[in-house]
mmCIF file of C-alpha atoms in Angstrom:
data_model
loop_
_atom_site.group_PDB
_atom_site.id
_atom_site.type_symbol
_atom_site.label_atom_id
_atom_site.label_comp_id
_atom_site.label_asym_id
_atom_site.label_seq_id
_atom_site.Cartn_x
_atom_site.Cartn_y
_atom_site.Cartn_z
ATOM 1 C CA MET I 28 -10.784 -1.580 59.697
ATOM 2 C CA SER I 29 -9.250 0.963 57.398
ATOM 3 C CA ARG I 30 -8.705 0.030 53.715
ATOM 4 C CA HIS I 31 -5.183 1.296 54.234
ATOM 5 C CA GLY I 32 -3.112 1.904 57.320
ATOM 6 C CA ALA I 33 -4.383 -0.658 59.720
ATOM 7 C CA ALA I 34 -3.540 -3.618 57.532
ATOM 8 C CA ALA I 35 -0.138 -2.285 56.970
ATOM 9 C CA LEU I 36 0.525 -2.022 60.645
ATOM 10 C CA GLU I 37 -0.473 -5.516 61.439
ATOM 11 C CA GLY I 38 2.326 -7.416 63.205
ATOM 12 C CA SER I 39 4.393 -4.217 63.571
ATOM 13 C CA GLY I 40 3.735 -3.897 67.327
ATOM 14 C CA THR I 41 2.503 -0.301 66.878
ATOM 15 C CA MET I 42 -1.247 -0.901 66.613
ATOM 16 C CA THR I 43 -1.859 0.109 70.280
ATOM 17 C CA MET I 44 -0.056 3.323 69.712
ATOM 18 C CA ILE I 45 -2.535 4.503 67.031
ATOM 19 C CA ASN I 46 -5.861 6.239 67.807
ATOM 20 C CA PRO I 47 -8.407 3.425 67.494
ATOM 21 C CA ASN I 48 -10.881 5.817 65.932
ATOM 22 C CA LEU I 49 -8.397 6.508 63.163
ATOM 23 C CA LEU I 50 -7.699 2.835 62.624
ATOM 24 C CA ALA I 51 -11.432 2.200 62.325
ATOM 25 C CA ALA I 52 -11.978 4.809 59.694
ATOM 26 C CA ALA I 53 -11.940 3.658 56.149
ATOM 27 C CA GLY I 54 -9.181 5.134 53.972
ATOM 28 C CA SER I 55 -9.881 7.528 51.152
ATOM 29 C CA PRO I 56 -11.494 5.886 48.134
ATOM 30 C CA ILE I 57 -9.744 8.313 45.914
ATOM 31 C CA MET I 58 -6.392 6.791 47.126
ATOM 32 C CA GLU I 59 -7.689 3.286 46.875
ATOM 33 C CA ALA I 60 -8.807 3.831 43.269
ATOM 34 C CA ALA I 61 -5.414 5.389 42.559
ATOM 35 C CA GLY I 62 -3.914 2.179 43.710
ATOM 36 C CA TRP I 63 -5.974 0.279 41.278
ATOM 37 C CA ARG I 64 -5.023 2.616 38.398
ATOM 38 C CA ASP I 65 -1.309 2.252 39.152
ATOM 39 C CA ALA I 66 -1.469 -1.560 39.366
ATOM 40 C CA THR I 67 -3.834 -2.380 36.425
ATOM 41 C CA PRO I 68 -2.494 -2.784 32.900
ATOM 42 C CA LEU I 69 -4.800 -0.952 30.474
ATOM 43 C CA PRO I 70 -5.840 -2.231 27.152
ATOM 44 C CA ASP I 71 -3.519 -1.436 24.237
ATOM 45 C CA GLY I 72 -4.359 1.773 22.540
ATOM 46 C CA MET I 73 -6.986 2.789 25.061
ATOM 47 C CA PRO I 74 -6.041 5.832 27.217
ATOM 48 C CA LEU I 75 -7.304 6.100 30.693
ATOM 49 C CA ILE I 76 -10.539 8.050 31.317
ATOM 50 C CA ASP I 77 -10.309 9.055 34.975
ATOM 51 C CA LEU I 78 -13.864 9.610 36.380
ATOM 52 C CA SER I 79 -12.928 8.946 40.005
ATOM 53 C CA GLN I 80 -12.518 12.450 41.375
ATOM 54 C CA ALA I 81 -14.449 15.543 40.601
ATOM 55 C CA ALA I 82 -11.695 18.055 40.060
ATOM 56 C CA PRO I 83 -11.442 20.694 37.240
ATOM 57 C CA ALA I 84 -8.376 19.800 34.962
ATOM 58 C CA THR I 85 -7.957 23.387 33.736
ATOM 59 C CA PRO I 86 -6.422 26.271 35.744
ATOM 60 C CA PRO I 87 -8.426 29.239 37.191
ATOM 61 C CA HIS I 88 -9.565 32.126 35.038
ATOM 62 C CA GLU I 89 -6.655 34.157 33.880
ATOM 63 C CA SER I 90 -7.803 37.212 35.927
ATOM 64 C CA ILE I 91 -7.595 35.076 39.102
ATOM 65 C CA ARG I 92 -4.044 33.855 38.233
ATOM 66 C CA GLN I 93 -3.062 37.551 37.586
ATOM 67 C CA ARG I 94 -4.595 38.708 40.798
ATOM 68 C CA LEU I 95 -2.744 36.014 42.790
ATOM 69 C CA ALA I 96 0.513 36.874 40.985
ATOM 70 C CA ASP I 97 0.136 40.562 41.834
ATOM 71 C CA ALA I 98 -0.729 39.714 45.470
ATOM 72 C CA ALA I 99 2.293 37.417 45.877
ATOM 73 C CA LEU I 100 4.617 40.122 44.533
ATOM 74 C CA ASN I 101 3.107 43.338 45.865
ATOM 75 C CA GLU I 102 1.051 42.623 48.925
ATOM 76 C CA PRO I 103 2.864 41.675 52.088
ATOM 77 C CA ARG I 104 -0.436 40.663 53.771
ATOM 78 C CA ALA I 105 -0.726 37.827 51.341
ATOM 79 C CA HIS I 106 2.074 36.063 53.251
ATOM 80 C CA TYR I 107 0.958 36.866 56.806
ATOM 81 C CA TYR I 108 -1.476 35.542 59.366
ATOM 82 C CA GLY I 109 -4.942 36.780 58.913
ATOM 83 C CA ASN I 110 -8.141 36.761 60.982
ATOM 84 C CA VAL I 111 -9.019 33.265 62.217
ATOM 85 C CA LEU I 112 -12.503 33.490 60.861
ATOM 86 C CA GLY I 113 -11.395 34.910 57.568
ATOM 87 C CA ASN I 114 -10.672 38.352 56.126
ATOM 88 C CA GLU I 115 -13.315 40.941 56.843
ATOM 89 C CA ASP I 116 -13.783 41.969 53.187
ATOM 90 C CA LEU I 117 -14.440 38.400 52.089
ATOM 91 C CA ARG I 118 -16.876 37.683 54.991
ATOM 92 C CA ALA I 119 -18.777 40.884 54.204
ATOM 93 C CA GLU I 120 -18.968 39.978 50.519
ATOM 94 C CA ILE I 121 -20.227 36.542 51.293
ATOM 95 C CA ALA I 122 -22.868 37.925 53.562
ATOM 96 C CA THR I 123 -24.071 40.442 50.978
ATOM 97 C CA GLN I 124 -24.148 38.110 48.053
ATOM 98 C CA TRP I 125 -25.754 35.171 49.951
ATOM 99 C CA SER I 126 -28.445 37.584 51.376
ATOM 100 C CA ASP I 127 -29.236 38.638 47.788
ATOM 101 C CA ARG I 128 -29.216 35.232 46.245
ATOM 102 C CA TYR I 129 -31.274 33.368 49.063
ATOM 103 C CA GLY I 130 -33.618 36.261 49.912
ATOM 104 C CA GLY I 131 -32.568 36.227 53.596
ATOM 105 C CA MET I 132 -30.697 38.425 56.024
ATOM 106 C CA ILE I 133 -27.147 37.274 56.663
ATOM 107 C CA LYS I 134 -24.500 39.315 58.437
ATOM 108 C CA ALA I 135 -20.723 39.154 58.162
ATOM 109 C CA GLY I 136 -20.524 37.936 61.866
ATOM 110 C CA GLN I 137 -22.478 34.845 60.762
ATOM 111 C CA VAL I 138 -19.737 33.853 58.215
ATOM 112 C CA ALA I 139 -16.596 31.827 58.899
ATOM 113 C CA VAL I 140 -14.187 31.307 56.047
ATOM 114 C CA THR I 141 -12.533 27.939 56.221
ATOM 115 C CA ALA I 142 -9.711 25.988 54.548
ATOM 116 C CA GLY I 143 -12.095 24.337 52.126
ATOM 117 C CA CYS I 144 -15.504 22.897 52.648
ATOM 118 C CA ASN I 145 -14.239 19.793 54.236
ATOM 119 C CA GLN I 146 -12.939 21.850 57.082
ATOM 120 C CA ALA I 147 -16.247 23.679 57.195
ATOM 121 C CA PHE I 148 -17.943 20.307 57.698
ATOM 122 C CA CYS I 149 -15.540 19.226 60.476
ATOM 123 C CA THR I 150 -15.952 22.571 62.135
ATOM 124 C CA ALA I 151 -19.710 22.426 61.989
ATOM 125 C CA LEU I 152 -19.786 19.042 63.692
ATOM 126 C CA MET I 153 -17.224 20.166 66.261
ATOM 127 C CA THR I 154 -19.593 22.923 67.329
ATOM 128 C CA ALA I 155 -22.622 20.587 67.393
ATOM 129 C CA CYS I 156 -21.432 17.208 68.770
ATOM 130 C CA ALA I 157 -19.292 15.519 71.399
ATOM 131 C CA PRO I 158 -17.615 12.176 71.032
ATOM 132 C CA GLY I 159 -20.265 9.420 71.296
ATOM 133 C CA ASP I 160 -23.052 11.678 69.771
ATOM 134 C CA ALA I 161 -24.916 10.529 66.623
ATOM 135 C CA VAL I 162 -25.142 12.196 63.281
ATOM 136 C CA MET I 163 -27.550 11.347 60.494
ATOM 137 C CA LEU I 164 -26.027 10.985 57.072
ATOM 138 C CA PRO I 165 -27.884 10.321 53.838
ATOM 139 C CA ALA I 166 -26.674 7.010 52.435
ATOM 140 C CA PRO I 167 -24.990 7.035 49.985
ATOM 141 C CA TRP I 168 -22.856 9.592 51.636
ATOM 142 C CA TYR I 169 -19.837 11.757 50.763
ATOM 143 C CA PHE I 170 -17.026 9.517 52.035
ATOM 144 C CA ASN I 171 -15.023 12.312 53.725
ATOM 145 C CA HIS I 172 -18.075 13.074 55.871
ATOM 146 C CA LYS I 173 -18.235 9.501 57.058
ATOM 147 C CA MET I 174 -14.513 9.454 57.573
ATOM 148 C CA TRP I 175 -14.712 12.468 59.874
ATOM 149 C CA LEU I 176 -17.512 11.035 61.950
ATOM 150 C CA ASP I 177 -15.467 7.843 62.481
ATOM 151 C CA MET I 178 -12.232 9.743 63.354
ATOM 152 C CA ALA I 179 -14.075 12.117 65.685
ATOM 153 C CA GLY I 180 -15.769 9.205 67.628
ATOM 154 C CA LEU I 181 -19.310 10.179 66.357
ATOM 155 C CA ARG I 182 -21.883 7.513 65.538
ATOM 156 C CA CYS I 183 -23.412 7.452 62.110
ATOM 157 C CA VAL I 184 -27.146 6.965 61.682
ATOM 158 C CA PRO I 185 -27.589 6.210 58.000
ATOM 159 C CA LEU I 186 -30.555 7.775 56.257
ATOM 160 C CA PRO I 187 -31.594 5.768 53.191
ATOM 161 C CA CYS I 188 -32.616 7.460 49.936
ATOM 162 C CA SER I 189 -35.968 6.899 48.246
ATOM 163 C CA ALA I 190 -37.046 7.648 44.672
ATOM 164 C CA GLY I 191 -34.771 10.060 42.779
ATOM 165 C CA MET I 192 -32.062 9.464 45.378
ATOM 166 C CA LEU I 193 -33.691 11.822 47.746
ATOM 167 C CA PRO I 194 -33.298 11.362 51.475
ATOM 168 C CA ASP I 195 -36.274 9.665 53.001
ATOM 169 C CA LEU I 196 -38.191 12.048 55.324
ATOM 170 C CA ASP I 197 -40.244 9.490 57.039
ATOM 171 C CA THR I 198 -37.257 7.418 58.030
ATOM 172 C CA ALA I 199 -35.607 10.692 59.250
ATOM 173 C CA ARG I 200 -38.538 11.332 61.479
ATOM 174 C CA ARG I 201 -38.284 7.951 63.075
ATOM 175 C CA ARG I 202 -34.584 8.249 63.752
ATOM 176 C CA VAL I 203 -34.098 11.903 64.570
ATOM 177 C CA GLY I 204 -34.492 11.380 68.342
ATOM 178 C CA ASP I 205 -31.156 9.642 68.442
ATOM 179 C CA VAL I 206 -29.018 12.379 66.773
ATOM 180 C CA LYS I 207 -27.506 15.746 67.411
ATOM 181 C CA ALA I 208 -27.149 16.782 63.747
ATOM 182 C CA MET I 209 -28.571 15.950 60.402
ATOM 183 C CA VAL I 210 -26.564 16.336 57.155
ATOM 184 C CA LEU I 211 -27.917 17.072 53.688
ATOM 185 C CA VAL I 212 -25.732 17.502 50.529
ATOM 186 C CA THR I 213 -27.343 19.252 47.552
ATOM 187 C CA PRO I 214 -26.500 18.993 44.665
ATOM 188 C CA ASN I 215 -25.443 15.566 45.978
ATOM 189 C CA ASN I 216 -22.109 13.842 46.014
ATOM 190 C CA PRO I 217 -22.124 10.990 45.022
ATOM 191 C CA THR I 218 -25.533 10.792 43.345
ATOM 192 C CA GLY I 219 -25.869 14.198 41.691
ATOM 193 C CA ALA I 220 -29.445 14.567 43.051
ATOM 194 C CA GLU I 221 -30.824 18.073 43.671
ATOM 195 C CA TYR I 222 -33.105 18.290 46.718
ATOM 196 C CA PRO I 223 -36.228 20.354 46.062
ATOM 197 C CA ASP I 224 -37.136 23.276 48.307
ATOM 198 C CA ASP I 225 -40.213 21.561 49.883
ATOM 199 C CA LEU I 226 -38.055 18.664 50.979
ATOM 200 C CA MET I 227 -35.358 21.022 52.352
ATOM 201 C CA ARG I 228 -38.017 22.930 54.207
ATOM 202 C CA ALA I 229 -39.467 19.718 55.675
ATOM 203 C CA PHE I 230 -36.007 18.647 56.989
ATOM 204 C CA PHE I 231 -35.424 22.154 58.376
ATOM 205 C CA ASP I 232 -38.762 21.991 60.230
ATOM 206 C CA LEU I 233 -37.955 18.510 61.480
ATOM 207 C CA ALA I 234 -34.508 19.672 62.760
ATOM 208 C CA ARG I 235 -36.031 22.721 64.401
ATOM 209 C CA GLU I 236 -38.721 20.739 66.145
ATOM 210 C CA ALA I 237 -36.321 18.088 67.340
ATOM 211 C CA GLY I 238 -33.721 20.581 68.407
ATOM 212 C CA VAL I 239 -30.934 19.294 66.255
ATOM 213 C CA VAL I 240 -28.594 21.041 63.926
ATOM 214 C CA LEU I 241 -29.216 20.846 60.163
ATOM 215 C CA ILE I 242 -25.978 20.946 58.248
ATOM 216 C CA VAL I 243 -26.460 21.686 54.424
ATOM 217 C CA ASP I 244 -23.443 21.156 52.197
ATOM 218 C CA GLU I 245 -23.834 23.088 49.061
ATOM 219 C CA THR I 246 -20.381 22.666 47.487
ATOM 220 C CA TYR I 247 -21.829 22.276 44.066
ATOM 221 C CA ARG I 248 -24.570 24.986 44.442
ATOM 222 C CA ASP I 249 -23.203 26.987 41.487
ATOM 223 C CA PHE I 250 -23.910 24.100 39.073
ATOM 224 C CA HIS I 251 -27.498 23.623 40.205
ATOM 225 C CA SER I 252 -29.971 23.232 37.387
ATOM 226 C CA ALA I 253 -32.609 25.567 38.867
ATOM 227 C CA ASP I 254 -32.277 29.290 38.417
ATOM 228 C CA GLY I 255 -32.339 31.494 41.466
ATOM 229 C CA ALA I 256 -32.074 30.339 45.040
ATOM 230 C CA PRO I 257 -31.847 26.598 45.447
ATOM 231 C CA HIS I 258 -33.954 26.823 48.702
ATOM 232 C CA THR I 259 -35.640 29.157 51.098
ATOM 233 C CA LEU I 260 -34.071 28.076 54.329
ATOM 234 C CA PHE I 261 -32.393 31.558 54.933
ATOM 235 C CA GLN I 262 -35.850 33.101 54.713
ATOM 236 C CA GLN I 263 -37.159 31.203 57.772
ATOM 237 C CA THR I 264 -37.428 33.065 60.998
ATOM 238 C CA GLY I 265 -34.594 32.052 63.315
ATOM 239 C CA TRP I 266 -32.702 30.124 60.617
ATOM 240 C CA GLU I 267 -29.494 30.793 62.420
ATOM 241 C CA GLU I 268 -30.470 28.635 65.393
ATOM 242 C CA THR I 269 -30.802 25.528 63.330
ATOM 243 C CA LEU I 270 -29.042 25.842 59.920
ATOM 244 C CA VAL I 271 -25.459 25.497 59.154
ATOM 245 C CA HIS I 272 -24.680 26.216 55.490
ATOM 246 C CA LEU I 273 -21.424 24.956 53.974
ATOM 247 C CA TYR I 274 -19.891 26.190 50.676
ATOM 248 C CA SER I 275 -16.803 25.667 48.644
ATOM 249 C CA PHE I 276 -14.963 28.085 46.323
ATOM 250 C CA SER I 277 -12.860 25.188 44.921
ATOM 251 C CA LYS I 278 -14.916 23.961 41.895
ATOM 252 C CA THR I 279 -16.670 27.331 41.169
ATOM 253 C CA TYR I 280 -13.429 29.127 40.687
ATOM 254 C CA ARG I 281 -10.988 26.147 39.985
ATOM 255 C CA ILE I 282 -8.914 27.028 43.159
ATOM 256 C CA MET I 283 -8.857 23.576 44.736
ATOM 257 C CA GLY I 284 -5.292 23.870 45.873
ATOM 258 C CA HIS I 285 -5.832 27.136 47.610
ATOM 259 C CA ARG I 286 -8.403 25.601 49.995
ATOM 260 C CA CYS I 287 -11.123 28.203 50.571
ATOM 261 C CA GLY I 288 -14.647 27.427 51.766
ATOM 262 C CA ALA I 289 -17.260 28.904 54.126
ATOM 263 C CA MET I 290 -19.680 28.171 56.920
ATOM 264 C CA ILE I 291 -22.758 30.336 57.540
ATOM 265 C CA THR I 292 -24.666 29.994 60.752
ATOM 266 C CA GLY I 293 -25.549 31.820 63.907
ATOM 267 C CA ALA I 294 -23.050 34.177 65.389
ATOM 268 C CA GLU I 295 -22.783 32.223 68.637
ATOM 269 C CA ARG I 296 -21.844 29.007 66.741
ATOM 270 C CA VAL I 297 -19.315 31.003 64.653
ATOM 271 C CA GLU I 298 -17.771 32.360 67.889
ATOM 272 C CA GLN I 299 -17.264 28.817 69.163
ATOM 273 C CA ALA I 300 -16.001 27.624 65.790
ATOM 274 C CA GLU I 301 -13.187 30.171 66.108
ATOM 275 C CA LYS I 302 -11.590 28.133 68.838
ATOM 276 C CA PHE I 303 -11.449 25.063 66.610
ATOM 277 C CA LEU I 304 -10.212 26.951 63.522
ATOM 278 C CA ASP I 305 -7.529 28.805 65.501
ATOM 279 C CA THR I 306 -6.271 25.360 66.649
ATOM 280 C CA VAL I 307 -6.212 23.538 63.330
ATOM 281 C CA THR I 308 -5.216 26.274 60.822
ATOM 282 C CA ILE I 309 -4.910 29.561 62.672
ATOM 283 C CA CYS I 310 -6.339 31.184 59.544
ATOM 284 C CA PRO I 311 -7.526 30.324 56.065
ATOM 285 C CA THR I 312 -4.905 30.971 53.436
ATOM 286 C CA GLN I 313 -4.620 34.520 52.246
ATOM 287 C CA MET I 314 -4.082 33.525 48.614
ATOM 288 C CA GLY I 315 -7.255 31.418 48.595
ATOM 289 C CA GLN I 316 -9.261 34.317 50.107
ATOM 290 C CA ILE I 317 -7.897 36.787 47.647
ATOM 291 C CA ALA I 318 -8.824 34.483 44.804
ATOM 292 C CA ALA I 319 -12.340 33.888 46.214
ATOM 293 C CA LEU I 320 -12.967 37.635 46.733
ATOM 294 C CA HIS I 321 -11.831 38.451 43.221
ATOM 295 C CA GLY I 322 -14.086 35.729 41.790
ATOM 296 C CA LEU I 323 -17.101 36.931 43.818
ATOM 297 C CA ARG I 324 -16.624 40.549 42.732
ATOM 298 C CA THR I 325 -15.697 40.129 39.039
ATOM 299 C CA LEU I 326 -16.438 36.683 37.615
ATOM 300 C CA GLY I 327 -20.226 36.304 37.805
ATOM 301 C CA ASN I 328 -20.722 36.107 34.071
ATOM 302 C CA TRP I 329 -17.908 33.548 33.801
ATOM 303 C CA VAL I 330 -19.496 31.357 36.513
ATOM 304 C CA THR I 331 -22.732 31.489 34.640
ATOM 305 C CA ALA I 332 -21.059 30.254 31.521
ATOM 306 C CA GLU I 333 -19.319 27.532 33.420
ATOM 307 C CA ARG I 334 -22.600 26.378 34.877
ATOM 308 C CA ALA I 335 -24.120 26.288 31.347
ATOM 309 C CA GLU I 336 -21.220 24.188 30.229
ATOM 310 C CA PHE I 337 -21.650 21.554 32.979
ATOM 311 C CA LEU I 338 -25.376 21.455 32.669
ATOM 312 C CA GLY I 339 -24.894 20.790 28.952
ATOM 313 C CA ARG I 340 -22.664 17.803 29.814
ATOM 314 C CA ARG I 341 -25.313 16.532 32.111
ATOM 315 C CA ARG I 342 -28.021 16.784 29.399
ATOM 316 C CA LEU I 343 -25.692 14.998 26.983
ATOM 317 C CA LEU I 344 -24.960 12.227 29.455
ATOM 318 C CA GLU I 345 -28.670 11.697 30.225
ATOM 319 C CA ALA I 346 -29.585 11.685 26.483
ATOM 320 C CA LEU I 347 -26.899 9.245 25.589
ATOM 321 C CA PHE I 348 -27.784 6.876 28.464
ATOM 322 C CA ALA I 349 -31.405 6.836 27.295
ATOM 323 C CA GLU I 350 -30.348 6.264 23.583
ATOM 324 C CA LYS I 351 -27.414 3.868 23.882
ATOM 325 C CA LEU I 352 -27.425 2.455 27.443
ATOM 326 C CA SER I 353 -31.086 1.763 28.030
ATOM 327 C CA ASN I 354 -30.170 -1.405 29.938
ATOM 328 C CA TRP I 355 -28.204 0.632 32.394
ATOM 329 C CA ARG I 356 -29.988 2.386 35.246
ATOM 330 C CA LEU I 357 -29.255 6.096 35.793
ATOM 331 C CA HIS I 358 -30.236 6.673 39.387
ATOM 332 C CA GLY I 359 -29.334 10.332 39.499
ATOM 333 C CA ALA I 360 -27.201 12.931 37.579
ATOM 334 C CA GLY I 361 -26.513 16.524 38.439
ATOM 335 C CA ALA I 362 -23.748 19.068 38.933
ATOM 336 C CA TYR I 363 -20.603 16.855 38.679
ATOM 337 C CA PHE I 364 -21.800 13.316 39.209
ATOM 338 C CA ALA I 365 -23.910 10.575 37.860
ATOM 339 C CA PHE I 366 -24.816 7.420 39.946
ATOM 340 C CA VAL I 367 -25.502 4.431 37.800
ATOM 341 C CA SER I 368 -25.913 0.667 37.718
ATOM 342 C CA PRO I 369 -24.884 -1.617 34.870
ATOM 343 C CA PRO I 370 -26.998 -4.602 33.915
ATOM 344 C CA GLY I 371 -26.414 -7.810 35.690
ATOM 345 C CA GLY I 372 -26.307 -6.710 39.268
ATOM 346 C CA ALA I 373 -22.715 -7.630 39.958
ATOM 347 C CA ASP I 374 -20.772 -6.429 42.990
ATOM 348 C CA ALA I 375 -19.805 -2.806 42.476
ATOM 349 C CA THR I 376 -16.132 -3.269 43.324
ATOM 350 C CA VAL I 377 -15.732 -6.145 40.994
ATOM 351 C CA THR I 378 -17.441 -4.183 38.237
ATOM 352 C CA ALA I 379 -15.285 -1.113 38.835
ATOM 353 C CA GLN I 380 -12.061 -3.132 38.686
ATOM 354 C CA ARG I 381 -13.220 -4.876 35.538
ATOM 355 C CA LEU I 382 -14.234 -1.616 33.957
ATOM 356 C CA LEU I 383 -10.764 -0.277 34.534
ATOM 357 C CA ALA I 384 -9.003 -3.439 33.168
ATOM 358 C CA GLU I 385 -11.301 -3.866 30.194
ATOM 359 C CA GLN I 386 -12.309 -0.343 29.109
ATOM 360 C CA ALA I 387 -9.738 1.917 30.883
ATOM 361 C CA ILE I 388 -12.440 3.745 32.777
ATOM 362 C CA LEU I 389 -11.759 4.593 36.438
ATOM 363 C CA ALA I 390 -14.956 5.037 38.362
ATOM 364 C CA LEU I 391 -15.670 4.578 42.012
ATOM 365 C CA PRO I 392 -17.973 1.713 43.213
ATOM 366 C CA GLY I 393 -21.029 2.776 45.143
ATOM 367 C CA SER I 394 -19.976 0.578 47.998
ATOM 368 C CA MET I 395 -17.388 3.352 48.948
ATOM 369 C CA PHE I 396 -20.344 5.556 49.874
ATOM 370 C CA LEU I 397 -22.537 3.058 51.794
ATOM 371 C CA PRO I 398 -22.448 1.080 55.000
ATOM 372 C CA SER I 399 -20.510 -2.154 54.710
ATOM 373 C CA ASP I 400 -23.585 -4.224 55.185
ATOM 374 C CA MET I 401 -25.407 -2.628 52.270
ATOM 375 C CA PRO I 402 -24.299 -4.368 49.031
ATOM 376 C CA THR I 403 -24.675 -2.426 45.792
ATOM 377 C CA ASP I 404 -24.076 -2.652 42.101
ATOM 378 C CA THR I 405 -23.800 1.117 41.615
ATOM 379 C CA LEU I 406 -20.921 3.234 40.290
ATOM 380 C CA ARG I 407 -20.174 6.979 40.735
ATOM 381 C CA ILE I 408 -19.153 8.679 37.549
ATOM 382 C CA ALA I 409 -17.617 12.080 37.845
ATOM 383 C CA PHE I 410 -18.631 13.093 34.424
ATOM 384 C CA ALA I 411 -17.647 16.826 34.822
ATOM 385 C CA ASN I 412 -14.093 15.519 34.163
ATOM 386 C CA ALA I 413 -14.980 14.843 30.526
ATOM 387 C CA ASP I 414 -15.989 17.288 27.757
ATOM 388 C CA GLY I 415 -18.659 16.407 25.196
ATOM 389 C CA ASP I 416 -16.336 14.142 23.156
ATOM 390 C CA GLY I 417 -15.113 12.547 26.273
ATOM 391 C CA ILE I 418 -18.611 11.771 27.505
ATOM 392 C CA ARG I 419 -19.452 10.182 24.089
ATOM 393 C CA GLU I 420 -16.385 8.026 24.398
ATOM 394 C CA VAL I 421 -17.284 7.027 28.028
ATOM 395 C CA VAL I 422 -20.739 5.868 26.832
ATOM 396 C CA ARG I 423 -19.291 4.048 23.846
ATOM 397 C CA ARG I 424 -16.859 2.199 26.286
ATOM 398 C CA LEU I 425 -19.694 1.480 28.749
ATOM 399 C CA GLY I 426 -21.741 -0.004 25.937
ATOM 400 C CA ALA I 427 -18.856 -2.279 24.894
ATOM 401 C CA PHE I 428 -18.354 -3.300 28.543
ATOM 402 C CA ALA I 429 -21.965 -4.146 29.083
#
């Protein structure tokens, strides 16, 4: 049952008029946590530190804002319908830059621009699966991925993680015969884990051998700690028959509200995706595409500096956990997130609510990213929302809480 919605409808007589798949889907953890925030009195003199959602709190680079202002005033096309699959100049730029970065051969016809990466994910599964099909998701998973499976009538096959919060390949081999698609998220949300190339290659080979689609969500790619290409999947012969790569411009250029993402895969799949995209959005927003193209063409050095800043925050967090929170367990940290367990092994939801009430820190319990029958004591901390001083204060409060 949904955390929201279904409970509110009980006794209203309208339950039978609601799509049962939608009723069965859990509500957004972000909204649930916001409810805790609004209902919980905070300690006196202790301002809230919101680590629940990974969203930059500062506006885009000034040149992006200027480009958008110019487009809004002077370019009529910025307000019109565009191509369903995205503007040709942006698709071509993505194909060129991705080919260079990954060392593969990607064509513009293999690129679809979407209204954010969430839509790219929904689109990928729409092309791969029919209601009742099964999809393998690493557990813990990104909650919007699980929500879409539930709403679309798809069965979830959880894939547990092993050491380092990496998806367990042996388990995947045993369970792959029951699925139509496998999903990997790297750098991972919620754990921060970065999947090494040899593991990515092994999953690609497994998917190809089993005849299933491999969906790789790289929303946080631009904050990966490794230099160069994060994997070699685009270098594999026939990659387009197996791989669906997903990307987001939101965090990289701080244009979350303009909703711009991308899906890269075989041209035949892109052609079918056009039907879905035409139905749900008609076209991605012009302003989001204008911002993304400007960023790709002009802000490479700025993105490099942003990456260095976030990697510095990650190193600081890891060092402070080792020095001051040695009794906590840091399961994974990378890009925007850390996945942690406090001492004591208490239920994650109880811990998250106590942490808010006692230390004014809003974090999400790991149970929001796992099957309901998998109890956990973990918390997801979106540490990218805090600067260096903020991270030090977070660690100080966590130490006081423990």
